[in-house]
Each structure stands twice: as C-alpha cells, then as structure tokens.
Coordinates of C-alpha atoms in Angstrom, one line a residue:
M21 CA -0.4 0.1 0.1
S22 CA 1.4 3.3 -1.1
D23 CA 2.2 6.0 1.3
I24 CA -0.7 8.2 0.2
G25 CA -3.1 5.1 0.8
V26 CA -1.6 5.0 4.4
R27 CA -1.9 8.8 5.2
G28 CA -5.9 8.4 3.5
I29 CA -6.9 5.8 5.9
R30 CA -5.1 7.4 8.8
H31 CA -6.9 11.0 8.0
A32 CA -10.4 8.9 7.6
V33 CA -9.6 6.9 11.0
L34 CA -8.8 10.2 12.7
R35 CA -12.0 12.3 11.0
G36 CA -14.2 9.7 12.4
A37 CA -12.9 9.6 15.9
D38 CA -13.3 13.2 16.0
R39 CA -16.7 13.0 15.1
V40 CA -17.8 10.2 17.7
G41 CA -15.7 12.5 20.3
T42 CA -17.7 15.8 19.6
A43 CA -20.8 14.0 19.6
T44 CA -20.4 12.7 23.3
P45 CA -21.9 14.1 25.6
A46 CA -19.8 16.3 27.8
G47 CA -20.9 14.8 31.0
R48 CA -20.5 11.4 30.2
D49 CA -17.8 9.5 32.3
R50 CA -15.9 7.3 29.6
A51 CA -13.9 5.1 32.3
V52 CA -17.1 3.4 33.0
D53 CA -17.7 2.6 28.9
A54 CA -14.0 1.9 28.9
L55 CA -14.1 -1.0 32.0
R56 CA -17.3 -2.5 30.2
A57 CA -15.4 -2.7 26.7
V58 CA -12.7 -4.3 28.8
A59 CA -15.1 -6.6 30.4
V60 CA -16.7 -7.8 27.4
L61 CA -13.6 -8.2 25.4
G62 CA -11.9 -9.9 28.0
V63 CA -14.6 -12.7 28.0
V64 CA -14.3 -12.9 24.3
L65 CA -10.6 -13.7 24.3
G66 CA -10.8 -15.8 27.1
H67 CA -13.5 -17.9 25.3
W68 CA -11.7 -18.0 22.4
L69 CA -8.1 -19.4 23.8
V70 CA -9.4 -21.7 26.6
T71 CA -12.4 -23.4 24.5
A72 CA -11.5 -26.1 21.9
L73 CA -13.7 -27.8 19.5
V74 CA -12.0 -31.1 18.8
S75 CA -12.5 -33.5 16.1
D76 CA -12.9 -37.0 16.8
G77 CA -13.9 -38.7 13.7
S78 CA -17.3 -37.5 12.7
A79 CA -17.9 -35.9 15.7
L80 CA -17.1 -32.6 17.6
R81 CA -16.5 -32.2 21.4
T82 CA -15.1 -29.6 23.5
A83 CA -12.2 -29.4 25.1
S84 CA -9.8 -27.2 27.1
P85 CA -5.9 -26.4 27.1
L86 CA -6.3 -25.8 30.6
R87 CA -6.7 -29.4 31.3
D88 CA -3.3 -30.8 29.7
M89 CA -1.5 -27.6 30.2
P90 CA -2.3 -26.0 33.6
W91 CA 0.7 -23.7 33.7
L92 CA -2.0 -21.8 31.5
T93 CA -4.1 -21.2 34.4
P94 CA -3.1 -17.4 34.7
V95 CA -4.8 -16.9 31.5
S96 CA -8.0 -17.5 33.1
W97 CA -7.4 -14.8 35.9
L98 CA -6.9 -12.3 32.7
F99 CA -10.0 -13.1 31.0
Q100 CA -12.6 -14.3 32.9
T101 CA -13.9 -10.5 33.7
L102 CA -17.6 -10.9 34.2
A103 CA -17.1 -9.5 37.9
V104 CA -16.1 -6.1 36.1
F105 CA -19.0 -6.3 33.8
F106 CA -21.6 -6.6 36.9
L107 CA -19.8 -3.9 38.5
V108 CA -20.7 -1.6 35.9
G109 CA -23.8 -3.2 35.3
G110 CA -24.6 -2.1 39.2
H111 CA -23.3 1.4 38.6
V112 CA -25.0 2.2 35.6
A113 CA -28.5 1.0 36.6
T114 CA -28.3 2.1 40.0
R115 CA -27.8 5.6 38.5
G116 CA -30.1 4.8 35.7
Y117 CA -32.9 4.1 38.3
A118 CA -32.2 7.4 40.2
S119 CA -32.4 9.3 37.6
A120 CA -35.7 7.9 36.2
R121 CA -37.1 8.2 39.6
A122 CA -36.3 11.9 39.7
R123 CA -37.6 12.3 36.2
G124 CA -41.2 10.3 37.3
V125 CA -40.6 7.9 35.2
P126 CA -42.4 4.6 36.7
Y127 CA -40.3 1.4 37.5
H128 CA -41.9 -0.5 35.1
R129 CA -41.3 1.8 32.3
W130 CA -37.5 2.3 33.1
L131 CA -37.2 -1.8 33.5
T132 CA -38.9 -2.7 30.5
G133 CA -36.5 0.0 28.6
R134 CA -33.2 -1.9 30.0
L135 CA -34.8 -5.5 29.3
T136 CA -35.7 -4.4 25.7
R137 CA -32.3 -3.2 25.3
L138 CA -30.9 -6.4 26.7
F139 CA -32.9 -9.0 25.1
K140 CA -33.7 -7.6 21.6
P141 CA -30.5 -9.2 20.2
V142 CA -31.1 -12.7 21.8
A143 CA -34.0 -13.3 19.3
A144 CA -31.9 -13.3 16.5
V145 CA -29.1 -15.8 18.0
L146 CA -32.0 -18.4 19.3
S147 CA -33.3 -18.1 15.6
L148 CA -30.4 -18.7 13.9
W149 CA -29.3 -21.7 16.1
T150 CA -33.1 -23.4 16.2
I151 CA -33.0 -23.3 12.4
A152 CA -29.0 -24.4 12.4
A153 CA -29.7 -27.3 14.9
L154 CA -33.0 -28.7 12.9
A155 CA -30.9 -28.4 9.7
L156 CA -28.0 -30.2 11.2
L157 CA -30.0 -32.8 12.6
L158 CA -31.9 -33.4 9.1
S159 CA -28.8 -34.0 7.7
G160 CA -27.6 -36.5 9.5
A161 CA -25.3 -34.9 11.9
E162 CA -24.2 -36.6 15.2
F163 CA -26.7 -35.7 17.9
G164 CA -23.7 -35.2 20.3
T165 CA -22.1 -33.1 17.7
V166 CA -25.3 -30.6 17.7
R167 CA -25.9 -30.4 21.3
T168 CA -22.2 -29.4 21.5
L169 CA -22.5 -26.9 19.3
V170 CA -25.7 -25.4 20.6
K171 CA -24.8 -25.4 24.1
L172 CA -21.6 -23.4 23.2
A173 CA -23.8 -20.8 21.2
L174 CA -26.2 -20.6 23.9
S175 CA -23.8 -20.5 26.8
P176 CA -23.5 -16.6 27.0
L177 CA -27.6 -16.5 27.5
W178 CA -27.1 -17.8 31.4
F179 CA -25.3 -14.6 32.0
L180 CA -28.1 -12.4 30.7
V181 CA -30.6 -14.1 32.7
V182 CA -28.7 -13.3 36.0
F183 CA -28.2 -9.9 34.8
A184 CA -31.8 -9.6 34.0
V185 CA -32.7 -10.6 37.5
L186 CA -30.5 -8.2 39.1
T187 CA -31.5 -5.5 37.2
A188 CA -35.0 -6.0 38.2
A189 CA -34.0 -5.9 41.9
T190 CA -32.5 -2.9 41.4
P191 CA -34.7 -0.7 43.7
L192 CA -34.1 -3.4 46.6
L193 CA -30.3 -3.6 45.8
T194 CA -29.7 0.0 45.9
R195 CA -28.4 0.6 49.5
L196 CA -27.8 -3.3 50.0
N197 CA -23.9 -3.5 51.5
P198 CA -22.0 -6.0 49.2
L199 CA -21.0 -7.8 52.9
W200 CA -24.3 -9.7 53.0
P201 CA -24.6 -11.3 49.7
L202 CA -20.6 -12.4 50.0
A203 CA -21.7 -13.9 53.6
V204 CA -24.3 -15.7 51.9
V205 CA -21.8 -17.3 49.2
L206 CA -19.4 -17.8 52.4
H207 CA -22.1 -19.9 53.6
V208 CA -23.3 -21.8 51.3
D209 CA -20.0 -23.0 50.4
L210 CA -19.1 -24.1 54.2
L211 CA -22.2 -25.7 53.9
R212 CA -21.8 -27.7 50.6
F213 CA -17.9 -28.5 51.1
G214 CA -17.1 -28.1 54.8
L215 CA -20.3 -30.0 56.1
G216 CA -20.7 -32.2 53.2
G217 CA -24.4 -30.3 52.1
P218 CA -26.2 -31.0 49.1
S219 CA -24.4 -30.1 45.6
W220 CA -27.7 -27.7 44.6
L221 CA -26.8 -25.5 47.4
G222 CA -24.4 -24.3 45.1
W223 CA -27.0 -22.9 42.8
V224 CA -27.7 -19.9 45.5
N225 CA -24.5 -18.8 44.6
V226 CA -25.2 -18.0 41.0
A227 CA -27.6 -15.2 42.4
A228 CA -25.5 -14.1 45.7
G229 CA -22.2 -14.7 43.9
W230 CA -22.9 -12.3 40.9
M231 CA -24.9 -9.9 43.5
V232 CA -21.7 -8.9 45.2
P233 CA -19.9 -6.9 42.2
Y234 CA -23.4 -5.5 41.4
T235 CA -23.9 -4.1 44.6
L236 CA -20.5 -2.7 44.6
G237 CA -21.5 -0.9 41.9
A238 CA -24.4 0.4 43.8
A239 CA -22.1 1.5 46.3
W240 CA -19.9 3.4 43.6
T241 CA -22.8 5.2 42.8
R242 CA -23.5 6.3 46.3
G243 CA -20.2 7.7 46.4
E244 CA -18.5 5.1 48.8
L245 CA -15.8 3.8 46.5
E246 CA -14.4 7.3 44.9
G247 CA -11.3 7.3 47.0
R248 CA -8.4 5.2 46.0
R249 CA -8.1 3.4 49.6
A250 CA -11.4 1.3 48.7
G251 CA -10.0 0.3 45.5
W252 CA -6.6 -1.0 47.3
V253 CA -9.1 -2.5 49.7
L254 CA -10.8 -5.0 47.6
L255 CA -7.4 -5.4 45.5
G256 CA -5.7 -6.8 48.6
C257 CA -8.2 -8.4 50.5
G258 CA -10.0 -10.2 47.2
T259 CA -6.1 -11.3 45.9
A260 CA -5.2 -12.7 49.7
A261 CA -8.5 -14.4 50.2
T262 CA -8.4 -16.2 47.0
A263 CA -4.6 -17.2 47.4
A264 CA -5.7 -18.6 50.7
L265 CA -8.8 -20.6 49.1
V266 CA -6.8 -22.1 46.2
T267 CA -3.7 -23.0 48.3
W268 CA -5.3 -24.1 51.6
A269 CA -8.9 -24.9 50.7
G270 CA -8.7 -27.2 47.8
Y271 CA -10.4 -24.7 45.3
P272 CA -9.3 -25.0 41.8
A273 CA -7.1 -22.4 40.8
S274 CA -8.6 -21.8 37.5
M275 CA -11.5 -19.5 37.2
V276 CA -13.1 -21.0 34.5
G277 CA -14.6 -24.5 34.3
V278 CA -12.3 -27.1 32.5
P279 CA -13.8 -29.6 31.1
G280 CA -13.2 -33.2 33.2
E281 CA -12.4 -31.2 36.1
G282 CA -14.6 -32.7 39.3
M283 CA -14.7 -28.7 40.5
S284 CA -15.5 -25.6 38.6
N285 CA -15.4 -22.1 40.3
L286 CA -17.6 -20.9 37.8
D287 CA -20.4 -23.2 37.8
P288 CA -21.9 -22.5 39.9
P289 CA -20.1 -19.6 41.4
T290 CA -18.0 -20.6 44.3
L291 CA -16.3 -18.0 47.1
A292 CA -12.8 -18.3 45.3
V293 CA -14.6 -16.7 42.0
V294 CA -16.3 -14.2 43.9
T295 CA -13.4 -13.0 46.2
F296 CA -11.2 -13.2 43.1
G297 CA -13.9 -10.7 41.7
L298 CA -13.6 -8.8 44.3
A299 CA -9.8 -8.3 43.4
Q300 CA -10.7 -7.6 39.9
C301 CA -13.2 -5.0 41.0
G302 CA -10.3 -3.2 43.1
L303 CA -8.1 -3.1 40.3
A304 CA -11.0 -1.7 37.9
L305 CA -11.5 1.5 40.6
L306 CA -8.0 2.0 40.8
L307 CA -7.5 2.4 37.1
R308 CA -10.5 4.9 36.6
E309 CA -8.4 8.0 36.4
R310 CA -6.0 6.5 33.9
L311 CA -9.0 5.4 31.8
R312 CA -10.3 8.6 32.1
H313 CA -6.9 10.6 30.7
A314 CA -6.7 7.6 28.0
M315 CA -10.3 8.0 26.7
R316 CA -9.1 12.0 26.0
R317 CA -7.6 10.1 22.9
P318 CA -10.0 10.4 20.1
V319 CA -9.2 6.9 18.6
A320 CA -9.1 5.3 21.8
W321 CA -12.5 6.5 22.9
A322 CA -13.8 5.8 19.2
A323 CA -12.9 2.3 19.4
V324 CA -14.5 2.2 23.0
A325 CA -17.7 3.7 21.9
V326 CA -18.0 1.2 19.1
V327 CA -17.6 -1.7 21.4
N328 CA -20.0 -0.2 23.5
L329 CA -22.5 0.2 20.7
S330 CA -22.6 -3.4 20.0
A331 CA -21.6 -4.7 23.4
M332 CA -24.5 -7.4 23.5
T333 CA -24.0 -8.6 19.6
I334 CA -20.3 -9.3 20.3
F335 CA -21.3 -11.0 23.5
L336 CA -24.1 -13.4 21.8
W337 CA -21.9 -13.9 18.7
H338 CA -18.4 -14.6 19.7
Q339 CA -19.1 -18.6 20.3
T340 CA -20.9 -18.6 16.9
A341 CA -17.8 -16.7 15.0
L342 CA -15.6 -19.5 16.6
M343 CA -17.6 -22.3 15.7
A344 CA -18.5 -21.2 12.2
T345 CA -14.4 -20.8 11.5
T346 CA -13.9 -24.3 13.1
A347 CA -16.8 -25.9 11.3
T348 CA -15.7 -24.1 7.7
G349 CA -11.8 -25.1 8.7
L350 CA -12.9 -28.6 8.6
L351 CA -13.2 -29.0 4.6
A352 CA -9.9 -28.3 4.6
G353 CA -9.2 -31.4 7.7
R354 CA -8.2 -31.5 11.1
L355 CA -6.4 -28.0 11.5
P356 CA -3.4 -27.5 13.7
G357 CA -5.1 -25.3 16.6
L358 CA -8.8 -25.6 15.4
H359 CA -9.3 -29.4 15.3
T360 CA -6.6 -30.9 17.3
R361 CA -6.2 -31.5 20.7
P362 CA -4.9 -28.9 23.2
D363 CA -2.2 -30.4 24.5
G364 CA 1.3 -28.6 23.8
L365 CA 3.2 -25.3 22.8
D366 CA 2.1 -25.8 19.0
W367 CA -1.3 -25.7 19.6
V368 CA -1.1 -22.6 21.7
G369 CA 0.8 -20.7 19.0
A370 CA -1.7 -22.3 16.4
R371 CA -4.3 -20.9 18.3
L372 CA -3.1 -17.5 18.5
L373 CA -3.0 -17.4 14.5
W374 CA -6.8 -18.4 14.5
L375 CA -7.7 -15.2 16.7
P376 CA -7.6 -12.6 13.8
V377 CA -10.0 -15.3 11.6
F378 CA -12.2 -15.3 14.6
A379 CA -12.5 -11.8 15.1
L380 CA -13.1 -11.6 11.3
A381 CA -15.9 -14.1 11.6
L382 CA -17.1 -12.0 14.6
A383 CA -17.3 -9.0 12.5
V384 CA -19.5 -10.8 9.8
C385 CA -21.8 -11.7 12.6
W386 CA -21.8 -7.9 13.6
A387 CA -22.3 -6.5 10.3
A388 CA -25.3 -8.8 10.1
F389 CA -27.1 -8.8 13.2
R390 CA -25.8 -5.4 14.9
F391 CA -29.0 -3.8 14.1
C392 CA -31.3 -6.0 16.7
E393 CA -29.1 -4.0 19.4
Q394 CA -28.9 -0.5 18.0
G395 CA -32.4 0.0 16.6
G396 CA -33.9 -0.2 13.1
V397 CA -35.6 1.9 11.2
K398 CA -39.3 3.2 12.5
G399 CA -41.3 5.3 10.9
G400 CA -39.1 6.6 8.5
G401 CA -36.7 7.6 11.5
R402 CA -33.9 5.6 13.1
G403 CA -34.6 3.6 16.5
R404 CA -33.5 4.6 19.7
A405 CA -30.5 2.8 20.7
S406 CA -27.8 3.2 23.4
R407 CA -26.5 6.7 25.0
V408 CA -22.8 6.3 24.1
V409 CA -22.5 9.1 21.8
R410 CA -25.0 11.7 20.5
A411 CA -25.4 12.2 16.8
H412 CA -27.2 15.6 15.7
R413 CA -28.8 15.5 12.4
P414 CA -30.9 18.5 10.9
S415 CA -34.4 18.1 10.7
D416 CA -36.8 18.0 7.8
Q417 CA -36.9 21.8 7.6
G418 CA -33.4 22.2 8.4
T419 CA -33.7 24.6 10.8
A420 CA -33.9 22.4 13.7
A421 CA -31.7 20.0 15.0
R422 CA -32.6 16.9 16.8
A423 CA -30.3 14.3 18.8
R424 CA -30.4 10.2 18.5
H425 CA -29.0 8.6 21.2
V426 CA -26.5 5.8 20.1

C-alpha cells in the first residue's frame, strides 16, 4: 500500500474519531464505558483461547488447554472479567434508576426499557441456532455434535438471565451492603464443601455471587468507592482471600470451568471466584483515573464507543464466530489449533494465529446482526439505541437539530 493510501486511511480514522468525540455528551464518564469494553472483550478472548472443538472422527467435542497445560491457568485470571461487567452494570443501573425516579419515570417503564435493550439481540441468536440445529440433525449430523455446538452458542445466555434478575431487583439492591451477599456465598460453600451439604445449594451462589460486584456498583453510585483506599482494600483483600482458598481450601486455581475436572469455580460460582472478583473490582476502581485520561484520545475513545454500541452483539455472537470458523475449517481437514487436541505449545501458537480469523468471523456476525441491538428503522427514522454518543442531524425543515442517542 502506498504512503498516500496509508495517509488517507489514517486521516479517515482520525476524522471519524473526532466526530465520535464531538458527539459524546460532555458529562459522560468514559471510564465506565472503557471498563465495560474491557470486560466484554476479556470474556470473548478468554473463550477463544480456552475453548477448543476437537474433531474426533465425524464428531466434535469440547476440550480445554487448561486440562493438559495447567501452567496456562493465569490466562483464566486475565480474561475471566465477568465481575467487572457486573460492577459496571450495578453502577449504571442504580444511577439510571435514580435518574428515572427523579424524572418521574415509573419503575415498570424503566425496567422495560433496560430489559428490551438487553434481550432484543437474543431473538436473532435463538432463531438462527434453532434453524441451524434442525438443519444439522436432518442432514444426519451426530446428536452429540449438535448438542455441543448449541450448548456453546447459547452458553452466554445464562449470564443475561442473571443480569436481568439483578436489574429487576435494582430498587432493592440500591443500598444493600455487598458484605451480605458475600456472607451468603461463604455460608453456602461452608455447608456444601465443609459440612457435606447437598450440591444443589451451590446454585444459590448464581444470584448471591454476582450480586456482590453488582452491589459494589451501587456503592460506587452512592459515592462510597471514590477514594483510592477502597480500591486498594478490595484488591488486597480479594487477592489474599483467593490465594488462601486455592492454596489451603482446595479450590481450583482456574477461574473458569475445565472439562473433566471434578470442581468448577464458575458453574456454579464459588467463594474463590467471588473473592477473585473483588480483587478485579478493586483493580478496576484504581484504574478509573488512568482510563479517563486515556479516553481523551479520540481514537481510543472511538474504539471503546464502537464496542459499547455493540456490546451485546459481540458477546452473543463470539462463540458462533468460533464455531463457524471451526466448521468451515473442517473442509480442509484437521487443522492445528482449530481441530486438534489442545495439549502442547504448538497448539497454543496455532490458536493465537487463528484469533484474527475468529475476529473476522465475528465482524461478519456484527455486520449482519448489529441492527438488533442498535435499533432499526421506525416510521422513516432510526430507532432508539444506547446512549454512548449523540449524533445530531438536521430536521426535515433544516432549521432545527434533533439528537439521537446511539
């Protein structure tokens, strides 16, 4: 590519980034959006790195490099970022609910609006995979393979259900101290692991465990976590507690589930993953000022804004992108890092080379389905979408401006 072409692309990127920056409301806390983007992309990269679909004859089965290469466990510490998402979600929801009350918006209208934005993109995923599963079964694909694919594709939905329940409970959680749900998780684990209680008790932690960072987000809204001391306390205590639980209490070191292992920190959540989440939340709070400073750069903010505009689309379709790449690759045979067993450094190197291909497949899914999240055409105009930036367009008369939140 010539220098003129490179300069042209650079100029176009900078011009687009400047437009995004100009359209962003002045009072918006860009660090919140940056943390949300980090959380979403962390989950995506984590799944792409530790989820393998191994070709076994005519069937596909899931495998994880963490089983054969436990030294990769720190990868799960870097990319298991759900606690940060719940922290940001709790902060945004409690702040939004307070704003709605101040404007006289009733609870049911506020909740309907939030849940509509949350679940609207789900319909496309469910529809496509219902059709795909039926087509695969009718074409003679093994039931086990179809079940594996559908389970992976729809696995992100559990998170949305939990997030929706906590969102609906926001008025009750607005002033709840995070120590209360943390105490519930502690006692549940004590009962099921220490006293031999029934395993189903662990599912109590699905709500209680993620309620901890969510209520931390509410405390952030109340102004209780503004000082750096709170961040250091959460980071230090969360790290120490997690290390103690892994070292002396028998909890797995991996913060994601590993196929074939007897115990998972994530399914259902354990005390270890909750304390690890506290450490993550503490680090996120400590990074706020640096992120606010970084988001003053037009290109960095534009990238974060794009991710936030399509956060649910990216989250819902990233597993489909992985599976589409894997299935297409089968046409060329068993490819390293894609269909082979994840048991060595050669697999790790090959998988890293596949990441751009996964990203390209996800970009195709994004282009096809982002309208489900950002709003379609309504009555000749665009539908309402999220409020990351505000684009101004002239009215039909050309004398007034109207603002659309996107």
